[in-house]
Amino acid sequence: LAKTTQPISMDSYEGQEVNITCSHNNIATNDYITWYQQFPSQGPRFIIQGYKTKVTNEVASLFIPADRKSSTLSLPRVSLSDTAVYYCLGPNTNAGKSTFGDGTTLTVKP
Amino acid sequence: NAGVTQTPKFRVLKTGQSMTLLCAQDMNHEYMYWYRQDPGMGLRLIHYSVGEGTTAKGEVPDGYNVSRLKKQNFLLGLESAAPSQTSVYFCASSDWTGGSYEQYFGPGTRLTVT
């Protein structure tokens, strides 16, 4: 399974934009990049996925450079409720097996 | 549409006891997974299934067995529980979306082995 690397923790303040970068040097040609969010005592929840360039939905944006060896999850104007662990999945299209890693703990302060 | 449900939500076992965790999904997904999550850690894949009647090992399969007799159910068994198996167990299901496998997770089962 492909390994990913992301910061262990980040702090931010309400209203700021937060960018979390993940490196995935071993990404395969067919792999998509997927991000999940996990609140305490809950299972992870899908946020966004992309293949290249930029993807945006109602929750976040995902930026992927041309070499696809990294990706950046962007959360616009975070609020206290965005405090969670964010996982960049080790890309793998083999039956959906993915490596979650330890994720990035984002703490949003008032 | 309940999504993914897990039974039970909490369980306390003594060392050496056995139990089965049940996962059910109503989305007709082909793929199902069992993960464990230790405090402060990420999820680790125990076993997974790519369809009814099939199972395969994940990252940390030792001490666990699984069965997928029906498409909608995925069972995780502990034959002889050990304190090292104290963890939160998450079940997930997914299907091919044309880009990747978006996984839907259950609420988790908190297991304590004393």
Short mmCIF file of N, CA and C in Angstrom, two decimals, chain A residues 3-7 20-28 31-35 50-54 62-73 88-89 91:
data_model
loop_
_atom_site.label_atom_id
_atom_site.label_comp_id
_atom_site.label_asym_id
_atom_site.label_seq_id
_atom_site.Cartn_x
_atom_site.Cartn_y
_atom_site.Cartn_z
N LYS A 3 2.40 4.79 0.88
CA LYS A 3 2.52 5.48 2.14
C LYS A 3 2.34 6.96 1.92
N THR A 4 1.67 7.61 2.87
CA THR A 4 1.50 9.05 2.82
C THR A 4 2.15 9.68 4.02
N THR A 5 2.49 10.95 3.88
CA THR A 5 3.09 11.72 4.97
C THR A 5 2.36 13.03 5.09
N GLN A 6 1.88 13.34 6.30
CA GLN A 6 1.20 14.59 6.55
C GLN A 6 1.55 15.06 7.95
N PRO A 7 1.40 16.36 8.24
CA PRO A 7 1.76 16.88 9.57
C PRO A 7 0.89 16.22 10.64
N ILE A 20 -3.76 21.79 4.48
CA ILE A 20 -3.06 20.61 4.98
C ILE A 20 -2.48 19.88 3.77
N THR A 21 -1.16 19.70 3.79
CA THR A 21 -0.50 19.08 2.66
C THR A 21 -0.13 17.64 2.98
N CYS A 22 -0.27 16.80 2.01
CA CYS A 22 0.05 15.38 2.13
C CYS A 22 0.99 15.00 0.99
N SER A 23 2.02 14.26 1.31
CA SER A 23 2.90 13.76 0.25
C SER A 23 2.64 12.29 0.03
N HIS A 24 2.61 11.90 -1.23
CA HIS A 24 2.37 10.50 -1.61
C HIS A 24 3.25 10.19 -2.81
N ASN A 25 4.53 9.95 -2.54
CA ASN A 25 5.51 9.80 -3.61
C ASN A 25 5.28 8.59 -4.49
N ASN A 26 4.61 7.56 -3.96
CA ASN A 26 4.46 6.31 -4.71
C ASN A 26 3.12 6.20 -5.42
N ILE A 27 2.47 7.31 -5.65
CA ILE A 27 1.16 7.24 -6.26
C ILE A 27 1.24 6.62 -7.65
N ALA A 28 0.27 5.75 -7.95
CA ALA A 28 0.24 5.09 -9.25
C ALA A 28 -0.57 5.91 -10.24
N ASP A 31 -4.33 6.02 -9.61
CA ASP A 31 -4.82 6.31 -8.26
C ASP A 31 -5.45 7.69 -8.14
N TYR A 32 -6.55 7.75 -7.44
CA TYR A 32 -7.13 9.01 -7.01
C TYR A 32 -6.63 9.33 -5.60
N ILE A 33 -6.78 10.56 -5.20
CA ILE A 33 -6.37 11.01 -3.87
C ILE A 33 -7.63 11.35 -3.10
N THR A 34 -7.74 10.78 -1.91
CA THR A 34 -8.96 10.91 -1.14
C THR A 34 -8.65 11.43 0.27
N TRP A 35 -9.50 12.31 0.75
CA TRP A 35 -9.35 12.84 2.10
C TRP A 35 -10.61 12.52 2.90
N GLY A 50 -9.78 13.62 -5.69
CA GLY A 50 -9.41 14.21 -6.96
C GLY A 50 -8.31 13.42 -7.64
N TYR A 51 -8.11 13.72 -8.91
CA TYR A 51 -7.06 13.06 -9.69
C TYR A 51 -5.94 14.03 -10.06
N LYS A 52 -6.31 15.21 -10.50
CA LYS A 52 -5.29 16.20 -10.83
C LYS A 52 -5.91 17.60 -10.79
N THR A 53 -5.08 18.59 -10.82
CA THR A 53 -5.40 20.02 -10.76
C THR A 53 -6.20 20.35 -9.52
N LYS A 54 -7.44 20.86 -9.69
CA LYS A 54 -8.19 21.34 -8.54
C LYS A 54 -9.60 20.79 -8.56
N LEU A 62 -9.39 20.73 -3.13
CA LEU A 62 -8.23 19.85 -3.18
C LEU A 62 -7.37 20.27 -4.35
N PHE A 63 -6.10 20.56 -4.04
CA PHE A 63 -5.16 20.99 -5.07
C PHE A 63 -4.13 19.89 -5.28
N ILE A 64 -3.93 19.52 -6.53
CA ILE A 64 -2.99 18.45 -6.87
C ILE A 64 -2.08 18.96 -7.98
N PRO A 65 -0.76 19.04 -7.72
CA PRO A 65 0.16 19.55 -8.76
C PRO A 65 0.32 18.53 -9.88
N ALA A 66 0.98 18.95 -10.92
CA ALA A 66 1.10 18.12 -12.12
C ALA A 66 1.80 16.79 -11.85
N ASP A 67 2.79 16.76 -10.96
CA ASP A 67 3.50 15.50 -10.71
C ASP A 67 2.73 14.57 -9.78
N ARG A 68 1.67 15.06 -9.17
CA ARG A 68 0.75 14.28 -8.32
C ARG A 68 1.44 13.61 -7.13
N LYS A 69 2.61 14.07 -6.75
CA LYS A 69 3.29 13.47 -5.62
C LYS A 69 2.88 14.09 -4.29
N SER A 70 2.01 15.06 -4.35
CA SER A 70 1.49 15.65 -3.13
C SER A 70 0.09 16.19 -3.42
N SER A 71 -0.62 16.52 -2.36
CA SER A 71 -1.92 17.16 -2.52
C SER A 71 -2.14 18.06 -1.31
N THR A 72 -2.97 19.09 -1.49
CA THR A 72 -3.26 20.02 -0.41
C THR A 72 -4.76 20.15 -0.24
N LEU A 73 -5.21 19.84 0.96
CA LEU A 73 -6.60 20.03 1.32
C LEU A 73 -6.76 21.44 1.86
N CYS A 88 -5.30 11.80 4.81
CA CYS A 88 -5.02 11.67 3.38
C CYS A 88 -4.76 10.20 3.14
N LEU A 89 -5.54 9.60 2.29
CA LEU A 89 -5.41 8.17 2.11
C LEU A 89 -4.30 7.79 1.17
N PRO A 91 -3.00 6.27 -1.65
CA PRO A 91 -3.77 5.92 -2.84
C PRO A 91 -3.67 4.44 -3.16
#
